[in-house]
Coordinates of C-alpha atoms in Angstrom, one line a residue:
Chain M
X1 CA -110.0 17.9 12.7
X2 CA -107.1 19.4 14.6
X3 CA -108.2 20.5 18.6
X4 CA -108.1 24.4 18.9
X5 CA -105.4 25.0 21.0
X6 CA -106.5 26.3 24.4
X7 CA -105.7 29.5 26.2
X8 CA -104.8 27.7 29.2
X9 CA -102.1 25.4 28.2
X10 CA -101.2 23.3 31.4
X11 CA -99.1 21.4 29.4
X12 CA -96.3 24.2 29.8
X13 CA -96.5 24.3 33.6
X14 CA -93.9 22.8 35.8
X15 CA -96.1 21.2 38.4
X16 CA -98.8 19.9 35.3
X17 CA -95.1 18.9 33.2
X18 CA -94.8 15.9 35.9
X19 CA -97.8 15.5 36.6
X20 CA -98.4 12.3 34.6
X21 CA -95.1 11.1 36.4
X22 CA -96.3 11.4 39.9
X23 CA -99.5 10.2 38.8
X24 CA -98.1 7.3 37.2
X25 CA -95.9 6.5 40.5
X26 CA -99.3 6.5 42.6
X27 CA -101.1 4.4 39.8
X28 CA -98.4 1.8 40.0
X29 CA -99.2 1.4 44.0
X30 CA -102.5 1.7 42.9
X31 CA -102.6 -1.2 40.3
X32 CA -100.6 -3.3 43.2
X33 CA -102.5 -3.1 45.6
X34 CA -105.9 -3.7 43.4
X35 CA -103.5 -6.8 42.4
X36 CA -102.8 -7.5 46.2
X37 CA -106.6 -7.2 47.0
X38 CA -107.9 -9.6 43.7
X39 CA -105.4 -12.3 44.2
X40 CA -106.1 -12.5 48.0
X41 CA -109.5 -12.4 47.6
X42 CA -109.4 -15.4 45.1
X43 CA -107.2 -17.3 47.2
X44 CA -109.4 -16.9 49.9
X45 CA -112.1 -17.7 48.3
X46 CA -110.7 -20.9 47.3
X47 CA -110.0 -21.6 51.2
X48 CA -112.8 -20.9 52.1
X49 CA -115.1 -23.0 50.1
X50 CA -113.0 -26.3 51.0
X51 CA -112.3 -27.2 47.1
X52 CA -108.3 -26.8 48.6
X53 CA -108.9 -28.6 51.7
X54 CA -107.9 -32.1 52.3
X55 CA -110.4 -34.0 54.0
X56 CA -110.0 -37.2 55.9
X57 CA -111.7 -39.4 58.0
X58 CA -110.0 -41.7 60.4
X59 CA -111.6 -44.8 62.1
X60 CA -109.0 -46.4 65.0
X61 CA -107.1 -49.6 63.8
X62 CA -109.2 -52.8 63.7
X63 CA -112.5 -50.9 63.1
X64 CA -115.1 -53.6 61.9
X65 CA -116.1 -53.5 58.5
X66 CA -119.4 -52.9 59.2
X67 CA -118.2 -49.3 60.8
X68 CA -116.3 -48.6 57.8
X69 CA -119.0 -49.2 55.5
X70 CA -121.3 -47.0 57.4
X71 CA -118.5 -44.0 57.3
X72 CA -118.1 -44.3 53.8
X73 CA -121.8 -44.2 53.2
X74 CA -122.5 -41.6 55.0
X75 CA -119.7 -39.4 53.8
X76 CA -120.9 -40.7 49.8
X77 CA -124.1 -38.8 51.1
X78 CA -122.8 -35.7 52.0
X79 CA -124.0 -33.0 49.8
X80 CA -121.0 -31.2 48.3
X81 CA -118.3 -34.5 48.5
X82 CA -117.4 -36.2 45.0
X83 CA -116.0 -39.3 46.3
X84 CA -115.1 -41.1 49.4
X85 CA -113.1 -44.1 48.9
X86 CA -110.9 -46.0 51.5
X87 CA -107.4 -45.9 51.5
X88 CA -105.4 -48.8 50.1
X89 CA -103.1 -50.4 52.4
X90 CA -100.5 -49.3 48.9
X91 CA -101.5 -45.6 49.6
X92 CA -100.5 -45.8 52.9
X93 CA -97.4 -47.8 52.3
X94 CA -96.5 -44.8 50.1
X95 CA -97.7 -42.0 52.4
X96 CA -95.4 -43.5 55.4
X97 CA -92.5 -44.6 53.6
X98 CA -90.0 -41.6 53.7
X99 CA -90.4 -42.8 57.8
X100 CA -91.0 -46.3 57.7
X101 CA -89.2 -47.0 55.0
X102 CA -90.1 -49.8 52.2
X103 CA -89.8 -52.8 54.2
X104 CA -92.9 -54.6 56.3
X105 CA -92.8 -52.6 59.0
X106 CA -96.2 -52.0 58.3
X107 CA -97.7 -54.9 58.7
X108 CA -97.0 -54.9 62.7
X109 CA -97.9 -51.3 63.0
X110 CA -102.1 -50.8 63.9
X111 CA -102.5 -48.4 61.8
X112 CA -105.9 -46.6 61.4
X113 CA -108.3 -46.6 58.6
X114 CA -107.9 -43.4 56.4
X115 CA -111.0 -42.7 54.0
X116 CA -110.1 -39.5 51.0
X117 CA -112.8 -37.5 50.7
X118 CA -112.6 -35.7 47.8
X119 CA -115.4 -32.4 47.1
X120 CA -116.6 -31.4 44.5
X121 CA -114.9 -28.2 43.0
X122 CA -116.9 -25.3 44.0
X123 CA -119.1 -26.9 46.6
X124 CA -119.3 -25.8 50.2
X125 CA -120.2 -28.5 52.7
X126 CA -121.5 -28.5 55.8
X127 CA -118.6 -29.9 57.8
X128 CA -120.0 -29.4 61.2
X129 CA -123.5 -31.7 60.0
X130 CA -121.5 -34.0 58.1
X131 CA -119.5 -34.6 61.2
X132 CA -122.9 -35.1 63.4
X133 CA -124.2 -37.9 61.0
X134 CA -120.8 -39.6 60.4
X135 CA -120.7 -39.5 64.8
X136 CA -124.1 -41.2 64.3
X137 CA -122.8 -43.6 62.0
X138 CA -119.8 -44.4 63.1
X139 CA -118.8 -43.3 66.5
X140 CA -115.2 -44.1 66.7
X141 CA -114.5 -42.2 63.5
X142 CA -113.1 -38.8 63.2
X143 CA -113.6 -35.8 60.6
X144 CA -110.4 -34.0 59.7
X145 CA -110.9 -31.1 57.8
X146 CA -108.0 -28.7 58.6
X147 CA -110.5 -25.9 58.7
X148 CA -109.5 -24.4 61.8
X149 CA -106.4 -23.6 60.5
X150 CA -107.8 -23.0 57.0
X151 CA -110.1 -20.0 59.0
X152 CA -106.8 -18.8 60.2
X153 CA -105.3 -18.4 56.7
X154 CA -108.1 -16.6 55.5
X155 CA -108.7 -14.5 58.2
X156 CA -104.6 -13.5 57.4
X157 CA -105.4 -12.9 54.0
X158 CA -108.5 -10.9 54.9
X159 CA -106.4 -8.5 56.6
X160 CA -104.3 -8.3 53.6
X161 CA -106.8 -7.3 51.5
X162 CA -108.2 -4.5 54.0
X163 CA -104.5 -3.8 54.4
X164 CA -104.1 -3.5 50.4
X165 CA -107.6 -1.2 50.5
X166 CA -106.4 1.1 53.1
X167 CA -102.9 1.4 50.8
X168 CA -105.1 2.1 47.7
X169 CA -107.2 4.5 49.5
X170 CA -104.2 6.6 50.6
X171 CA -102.6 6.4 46.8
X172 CA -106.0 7.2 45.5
X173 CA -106.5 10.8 48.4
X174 CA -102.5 11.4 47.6
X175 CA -103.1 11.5 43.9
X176 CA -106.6 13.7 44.2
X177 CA -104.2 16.0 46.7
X178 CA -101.1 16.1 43.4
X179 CA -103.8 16.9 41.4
X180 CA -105.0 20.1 43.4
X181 CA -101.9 21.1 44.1
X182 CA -101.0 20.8 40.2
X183 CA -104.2 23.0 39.4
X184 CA -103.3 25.6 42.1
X185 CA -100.3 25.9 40.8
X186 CA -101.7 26.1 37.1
X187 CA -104.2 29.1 38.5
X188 CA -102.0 30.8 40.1
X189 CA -99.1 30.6 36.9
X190 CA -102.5 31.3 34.6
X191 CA -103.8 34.1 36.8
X192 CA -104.1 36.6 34.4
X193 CA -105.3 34.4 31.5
X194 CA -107.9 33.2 33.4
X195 CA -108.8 36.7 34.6
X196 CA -108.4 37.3 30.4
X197 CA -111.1 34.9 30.2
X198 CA -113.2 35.9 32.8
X199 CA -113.7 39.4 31.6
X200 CA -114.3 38.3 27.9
X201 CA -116.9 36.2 29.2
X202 CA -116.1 32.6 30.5
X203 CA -118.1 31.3 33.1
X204 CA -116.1 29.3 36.2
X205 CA -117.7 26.2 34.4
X206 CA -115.9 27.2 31.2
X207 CA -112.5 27.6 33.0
X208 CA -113.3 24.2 34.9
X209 CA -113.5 22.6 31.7
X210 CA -110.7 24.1 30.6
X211 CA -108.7 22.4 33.3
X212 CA -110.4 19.4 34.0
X213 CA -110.1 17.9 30.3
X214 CA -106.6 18.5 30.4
X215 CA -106.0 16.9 33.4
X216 CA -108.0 14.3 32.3
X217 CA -105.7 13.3 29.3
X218 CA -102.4 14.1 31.7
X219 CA -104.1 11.4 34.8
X220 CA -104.8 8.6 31.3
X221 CA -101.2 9.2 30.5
X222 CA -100.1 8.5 33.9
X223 CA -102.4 6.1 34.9
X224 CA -101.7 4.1 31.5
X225 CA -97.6 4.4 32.4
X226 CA -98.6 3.2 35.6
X227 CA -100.6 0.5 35.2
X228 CA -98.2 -1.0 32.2
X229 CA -95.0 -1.1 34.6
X230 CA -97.4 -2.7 37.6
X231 CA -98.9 -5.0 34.6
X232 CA -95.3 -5.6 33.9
X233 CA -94.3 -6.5 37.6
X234 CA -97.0 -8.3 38.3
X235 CA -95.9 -11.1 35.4
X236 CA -92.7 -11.5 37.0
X237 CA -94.0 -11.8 40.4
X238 CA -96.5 -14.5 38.8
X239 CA -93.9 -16.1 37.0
X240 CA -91.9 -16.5 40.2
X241 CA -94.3 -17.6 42.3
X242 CA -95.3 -20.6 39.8
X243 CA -91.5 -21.4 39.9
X244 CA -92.3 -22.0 43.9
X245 CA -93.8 -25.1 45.5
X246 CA -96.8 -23.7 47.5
X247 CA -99.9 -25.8 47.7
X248 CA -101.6 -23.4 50.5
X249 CA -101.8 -20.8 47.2
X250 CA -104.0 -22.5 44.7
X251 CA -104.6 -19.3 42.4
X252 CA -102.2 -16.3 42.5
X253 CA -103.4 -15.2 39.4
X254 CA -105.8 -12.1 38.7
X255 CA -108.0 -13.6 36.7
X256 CA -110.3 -12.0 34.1
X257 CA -111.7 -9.7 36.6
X258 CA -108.9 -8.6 38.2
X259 CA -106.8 -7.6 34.5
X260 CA -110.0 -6.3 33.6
X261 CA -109.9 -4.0 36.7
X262 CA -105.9 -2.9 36.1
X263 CA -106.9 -2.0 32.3
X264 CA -110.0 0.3 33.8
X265 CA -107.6 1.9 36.5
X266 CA -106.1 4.3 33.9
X267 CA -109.5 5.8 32.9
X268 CA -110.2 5.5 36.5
X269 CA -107.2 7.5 37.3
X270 CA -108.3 10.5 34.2
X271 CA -111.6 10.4 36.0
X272 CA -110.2 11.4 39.0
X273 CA -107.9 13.7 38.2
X274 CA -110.3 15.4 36.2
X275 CA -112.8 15.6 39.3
X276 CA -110.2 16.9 41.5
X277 CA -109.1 19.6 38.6
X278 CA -113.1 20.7 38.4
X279 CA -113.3 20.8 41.6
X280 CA -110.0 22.9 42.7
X281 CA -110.8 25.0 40.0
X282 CA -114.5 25.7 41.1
X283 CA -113.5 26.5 44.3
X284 CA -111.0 29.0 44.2
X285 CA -112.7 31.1 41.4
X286 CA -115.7 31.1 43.5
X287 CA -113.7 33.4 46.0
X288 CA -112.7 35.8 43.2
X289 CA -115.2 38.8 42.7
Chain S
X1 CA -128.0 50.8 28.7
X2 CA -125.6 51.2 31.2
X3 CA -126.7 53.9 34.3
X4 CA -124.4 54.5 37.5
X5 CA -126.4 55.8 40.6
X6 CA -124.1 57.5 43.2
X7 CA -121.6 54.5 42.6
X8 CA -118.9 54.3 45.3
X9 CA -115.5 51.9 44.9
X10 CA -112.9 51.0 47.4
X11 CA -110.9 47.8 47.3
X12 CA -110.9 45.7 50.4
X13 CA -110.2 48.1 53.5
X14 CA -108.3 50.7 51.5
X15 CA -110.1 54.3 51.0
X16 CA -112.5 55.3 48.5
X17 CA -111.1 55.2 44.7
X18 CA -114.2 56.5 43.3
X19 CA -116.9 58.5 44.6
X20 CA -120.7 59.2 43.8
X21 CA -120.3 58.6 40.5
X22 CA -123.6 58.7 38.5
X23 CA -123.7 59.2 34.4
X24 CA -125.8 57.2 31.5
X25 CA -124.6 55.6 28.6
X26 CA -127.5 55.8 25.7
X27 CA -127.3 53.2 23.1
X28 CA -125.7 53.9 20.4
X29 CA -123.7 56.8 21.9
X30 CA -119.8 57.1 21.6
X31 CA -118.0 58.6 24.8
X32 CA -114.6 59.5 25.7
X33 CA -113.5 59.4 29.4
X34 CA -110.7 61.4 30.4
X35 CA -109.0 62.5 33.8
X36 CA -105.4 62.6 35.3
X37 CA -103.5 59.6 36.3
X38 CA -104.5 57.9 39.1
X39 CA -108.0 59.6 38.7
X40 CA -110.2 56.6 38.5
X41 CA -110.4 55.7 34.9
X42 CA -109.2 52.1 35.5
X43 CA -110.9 51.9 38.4
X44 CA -114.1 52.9 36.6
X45 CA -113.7 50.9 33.4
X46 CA -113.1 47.8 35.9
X47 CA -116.4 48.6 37.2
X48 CA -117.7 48.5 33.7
X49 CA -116.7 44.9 32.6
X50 CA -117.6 43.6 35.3
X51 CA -114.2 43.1 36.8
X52 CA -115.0 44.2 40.1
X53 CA -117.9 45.1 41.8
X54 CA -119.0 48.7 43.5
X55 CA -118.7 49.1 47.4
X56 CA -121.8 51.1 47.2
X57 CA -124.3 52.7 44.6
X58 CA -126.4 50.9 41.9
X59 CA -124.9 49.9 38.5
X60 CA -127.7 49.1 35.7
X61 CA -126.1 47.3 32.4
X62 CA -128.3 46.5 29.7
X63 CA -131.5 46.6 32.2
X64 CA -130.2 43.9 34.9
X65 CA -128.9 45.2 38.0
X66 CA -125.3 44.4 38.6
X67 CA -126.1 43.8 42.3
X68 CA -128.2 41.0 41.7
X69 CA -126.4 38.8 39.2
X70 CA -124.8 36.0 40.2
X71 CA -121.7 34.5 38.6
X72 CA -123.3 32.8 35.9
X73 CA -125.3 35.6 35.2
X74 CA -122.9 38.3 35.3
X75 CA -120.6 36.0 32.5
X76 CA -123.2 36.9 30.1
X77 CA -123.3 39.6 30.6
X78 CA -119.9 40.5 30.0
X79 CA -120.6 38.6 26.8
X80 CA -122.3 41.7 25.9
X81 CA -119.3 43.6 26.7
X82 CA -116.3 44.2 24.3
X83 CA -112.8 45.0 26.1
X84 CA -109.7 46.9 24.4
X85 CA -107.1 47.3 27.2
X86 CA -104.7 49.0 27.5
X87 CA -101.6 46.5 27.7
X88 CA -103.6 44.5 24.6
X89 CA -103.7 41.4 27.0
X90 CA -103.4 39.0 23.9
X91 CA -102.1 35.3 24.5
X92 CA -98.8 34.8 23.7
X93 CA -99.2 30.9 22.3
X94 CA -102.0 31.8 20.8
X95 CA -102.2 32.6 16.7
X96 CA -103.9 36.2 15.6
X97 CA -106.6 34.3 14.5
X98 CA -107.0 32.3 17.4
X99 CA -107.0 35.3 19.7
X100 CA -109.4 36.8 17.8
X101 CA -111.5 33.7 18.1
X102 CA -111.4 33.3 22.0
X103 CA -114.4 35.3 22.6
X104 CA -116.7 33.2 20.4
X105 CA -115.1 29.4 21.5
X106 CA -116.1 31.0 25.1
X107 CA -119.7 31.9 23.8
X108 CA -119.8 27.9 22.7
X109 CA -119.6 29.0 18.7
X110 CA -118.7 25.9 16.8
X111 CA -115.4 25.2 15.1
X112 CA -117.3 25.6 11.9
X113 CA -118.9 29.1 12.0
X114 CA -115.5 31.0 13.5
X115 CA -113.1 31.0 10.8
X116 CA -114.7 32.9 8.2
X117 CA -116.0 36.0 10.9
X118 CA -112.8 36.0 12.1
X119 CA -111.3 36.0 8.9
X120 CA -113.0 38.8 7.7
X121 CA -112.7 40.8 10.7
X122 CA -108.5 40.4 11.0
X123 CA -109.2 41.8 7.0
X124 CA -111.4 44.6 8.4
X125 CA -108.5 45.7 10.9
X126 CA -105.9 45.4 8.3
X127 CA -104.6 42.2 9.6
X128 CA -105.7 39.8 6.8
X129 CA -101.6 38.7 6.1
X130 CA -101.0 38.3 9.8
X131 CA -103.4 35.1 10.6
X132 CA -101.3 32.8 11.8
X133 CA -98.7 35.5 13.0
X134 CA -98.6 35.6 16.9
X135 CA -98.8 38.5 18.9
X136 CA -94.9 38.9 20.2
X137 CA -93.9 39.3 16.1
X138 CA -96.5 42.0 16.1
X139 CA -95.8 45.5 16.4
X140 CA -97.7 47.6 18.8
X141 CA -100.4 48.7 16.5
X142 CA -100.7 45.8 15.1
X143 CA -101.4 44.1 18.5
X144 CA -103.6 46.9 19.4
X145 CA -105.7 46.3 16.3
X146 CA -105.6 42.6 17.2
X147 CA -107.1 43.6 20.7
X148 CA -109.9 45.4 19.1
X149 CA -110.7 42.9 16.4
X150 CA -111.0 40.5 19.7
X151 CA -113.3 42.8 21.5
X152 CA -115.6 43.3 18.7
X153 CA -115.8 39.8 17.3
X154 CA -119.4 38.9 19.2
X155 CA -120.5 42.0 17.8
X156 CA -120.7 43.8 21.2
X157 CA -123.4 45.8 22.3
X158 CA -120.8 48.2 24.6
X159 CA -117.3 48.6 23.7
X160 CA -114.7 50.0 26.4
X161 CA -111.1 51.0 25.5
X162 CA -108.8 52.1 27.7
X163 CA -106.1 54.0 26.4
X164 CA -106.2 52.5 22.8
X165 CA -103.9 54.7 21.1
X166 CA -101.6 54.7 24.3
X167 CA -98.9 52.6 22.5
X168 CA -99.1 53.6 19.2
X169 CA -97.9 56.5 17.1
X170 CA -100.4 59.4 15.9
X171 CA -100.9 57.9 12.4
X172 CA -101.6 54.5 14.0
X173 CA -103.6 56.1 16.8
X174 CA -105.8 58.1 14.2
X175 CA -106.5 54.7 12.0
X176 CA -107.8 53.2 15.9
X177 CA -110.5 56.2 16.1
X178 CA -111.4 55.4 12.8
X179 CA -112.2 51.7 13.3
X180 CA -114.3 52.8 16.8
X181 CA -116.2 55.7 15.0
X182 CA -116.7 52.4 12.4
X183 CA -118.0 50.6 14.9
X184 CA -120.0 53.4 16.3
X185 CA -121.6 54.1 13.1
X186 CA -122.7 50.5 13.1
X187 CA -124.8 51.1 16.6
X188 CA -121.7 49.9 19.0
X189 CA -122.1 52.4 21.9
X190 CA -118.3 52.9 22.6
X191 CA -116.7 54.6 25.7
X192 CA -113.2 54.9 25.5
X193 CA -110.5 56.3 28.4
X194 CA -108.2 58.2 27.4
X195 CA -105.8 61.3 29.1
X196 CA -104.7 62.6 25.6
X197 CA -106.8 65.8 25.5
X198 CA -105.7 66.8 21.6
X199 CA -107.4 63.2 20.9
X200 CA -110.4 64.5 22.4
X201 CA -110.7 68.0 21.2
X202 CA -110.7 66.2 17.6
X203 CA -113.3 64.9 18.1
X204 CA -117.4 65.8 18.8
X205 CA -117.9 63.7 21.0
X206 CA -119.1 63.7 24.9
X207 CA -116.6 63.5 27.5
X208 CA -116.9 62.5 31.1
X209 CA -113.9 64.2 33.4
X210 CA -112.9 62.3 36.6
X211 CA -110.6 63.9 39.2
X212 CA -109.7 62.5 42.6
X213 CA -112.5 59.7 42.1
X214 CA -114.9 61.9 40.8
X215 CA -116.8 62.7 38.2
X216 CA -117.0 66.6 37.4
X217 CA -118.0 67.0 34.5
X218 CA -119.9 65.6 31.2
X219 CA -119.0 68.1 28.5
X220 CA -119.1 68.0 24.5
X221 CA -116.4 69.8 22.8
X222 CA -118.5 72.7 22.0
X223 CA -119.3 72.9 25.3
X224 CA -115.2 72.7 26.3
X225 CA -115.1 75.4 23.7

């Protein structure tokens, strides 16, 4: 059935004519910095639980096999770690040869003993323990984790994400503030409608719905223009980025979450310019007699 | 159903624009109002839909005192109230019929139980070929008539006018009376504002005088004459 057309068409207004423009411009920043805040918040994820990290443990050339034993044992042990296997003298022929070259240089170098610990994918381990019983085990050997610098990076990308939330907060109060602006605007243009209104009846709630549902369906319209050109940005920036060789970033994708969050942020966006209509609207009639 | 006790009206610092005004409207009763301009009458009808409220004085409509209603409660009661003015106020995007139907979607009347009222009411008024006309290809009594089809739609239990035959010509003006004393007949107590004194003298009804803010005199016609 067709809507009745209201008496208060916002629709006609200047400021409410662009206001699914400006909204759509703050949605985009918006949806970017949601993107900004998922990604890094995967990727530090993925730091932080070690599944990224490459773990070694070094025993000093000529270590009896005894001590080597007991290193891999007790790294086999560690909760968390997949494997621990010792690597072959090939490995680390092919690991020092863009320095050493191909020849048998090697062989009068005393090189140390390098074990690959490899974890299991979504385990955390208990580096600093596993370090106190390998010291037990073997006391010459080493633990080389990387995680100091592995703290580093996601303390970087923990500021990126407060960063992106302090971005999306200002889009998000700068949108609410359009909004208000947009419905002042519409009060004052519909002053004598909605004094019309008032004296054949409406409550303020009747005029607040009047302009809150309206907004609503202008803030969708933006939010969904919005959200399709960040959606659309965001595939190129993915696309370039797995065009790069950067092992430190694992996962630059959204993942199911973080799409799922972009494709709520239009309705998100209606809710709130429909809260900030109600609200403006509520307001200023309440200081009319 | 609707008393004024020494009613005073000012708006915000400015001087007094009514003074000690005091009358009853019975039920049922049909009433003309009448005075120079710049006498009041606006002023007073404002007071009357609840457009503005009294700097002093007590104002009783339908048993609830003005004073204490709040916002929500003063909406209803304006719901009770039926409003021709005098510049017609109709929406411009808005259809005849869908003017006529504004009161009712404000009262929360379903899509479903307006059409046919409203139908027959644009009918009643002589409207029934201009539905979907809107009110700038209207002429003036045409939109006037609109205006009161609007105002009586929720079946009002008061009815003001304020200068309803103001914009239209005497054979247009007499067909208005005709649809109030209509509506009085049917128990719609009607006050209606008006400075054309022949209008009055045609008719046997009550009229209150208001001069400089005041209210001298309630006379009948028989009593004028």
């Amino acid at each position: 059935m067709r809507r009745a057309p209201s008496a208060l068409e916002l629709r006609r207004d200047g400021a409410a004519r662009y206001l699914p423009w400006t909204i759509g411009l703050k949605m985009f920043f918006a949806a970017l910095a949601v993107a900004g805040m998922v990604a890094l918040e995967r990727v530090a994820s993925t730091w932080e639980s070690g599944a990224n990290a490459v773990v070694t443990v070094e025993l000093p050339a000529g270590s009896s096999a005894a001590m080597i034993d007991a290193a891999l044992e007790t790294m086999r042990r560690t909760v968390g770690v997949a494997s621990a296997e010792l690597l072959s003298e090939d490995a680390m022929a092919d690991l020092l040869s863009p320095w050493l070259g191909a020849g048998d240089a090697m062989q009068d170098l005393p090189l140390p003993v390098l074990i690959d610990v490899r974890i299991d994918e979504g385990e955390v381990v208990d580096w600093a323990e596993a370090e106190a019983r390998l010291y037990e085990a073997a006391p010459e050997a080493s633990l080389e984790t990387g995680m100091v610098w592995v703290e580093r990076l996601v303390d970087f990308a923990r500021l990126g994400q407060l960063l992106a939330a302090i971005v999306l907060m200002v889009v998000v109060a700068v949108a609410a503030l359009t909004v208000v602006f947009a419905t002042r605007s519409g009060l004052a243009i519909h002053r004598e409608t909605v004094e019309l209104l008032h004296l054949l009846g409406a409550s303020d709630g009747y005029l607040a719905r009047e302009f809150q549902w309206q907004a609503f369906w202008l803030g969708i319209r933006g939010g969904v223009g919005g959200v399709l050109c960040a959606g659309g940005a965001l595939v190129v920036i993915g696309f370039a980025a797995g065009r790069m060789e950067a092992p430190l970033l694992p996962n630059v994708g959204l993942g199911v979450v973080g799409w799922l969050l972009l494709i709520l942020l239009p309705a998100l966006s209606g809710l709130l310019t429909m809260a900030a209509a109600r609200q403006t609207v509520l307001h200023d009639l309440a200081r009319v007699p | 159903m609707v008393r004024f006790e020494n009613v005073g009206m000012r708006y915000g610092l400015g001087p007094e624009v009514l003074r000690d005004i005091s009358f009853t409207l019975e039920p049922g009763s049909f009433q003309f109002l009448t005075g120079p301009s710049g006498a009041g009458k606006s002023s007073l009808l404002r007071l009357l839909f609840l457009g503005y409220r009294p700097s002093r004085g007590l104002i009783t409509m339908f048993g609830e005192d003005v004073a204490e209603a709040d916002r929500e409660q003063l909406a209803l009661l304006r719901q009770r109230i039926g409003v021709v003015f005098q510049d017609f106020r109709l929406v411009d995007h808005l259809s005849a019929r869908e003017n006529v139907a504004l009161p009712l979607r404000i009262a929360g009347v379903g899509d479903e139980d307006i059409l046919a009222p409203v139908t027959e009411l644009l009918d009643w008024v002589g409207l029934g070929d201009k539905l979907d006309a809107f009110p700038q290809t209207l002429s003036g009594g045409e939109k006037q008539r609109l205006a009161i089809a609007r105002a009586v739609i929720r079946r009002p239990r008061l009815l003001l006018a304020d200068e309803p035959t103001g914009n239209v010509d005497g054979v247009n003006g007499r067909r208005i009376l005709r649809l109030f004393e209509a509506l009085n007949d049917l128990g719609t107590t009607i006050l209606l504002a008006t400075h054309d004194e022949r209008l009055i003298a045609r008719y046997a009804h009550p009229c209150m005088r208001l001069v400089a803010g005041q209210l001298l005199e309630v006379a009948t016609r028989e009593a004028a004459q």
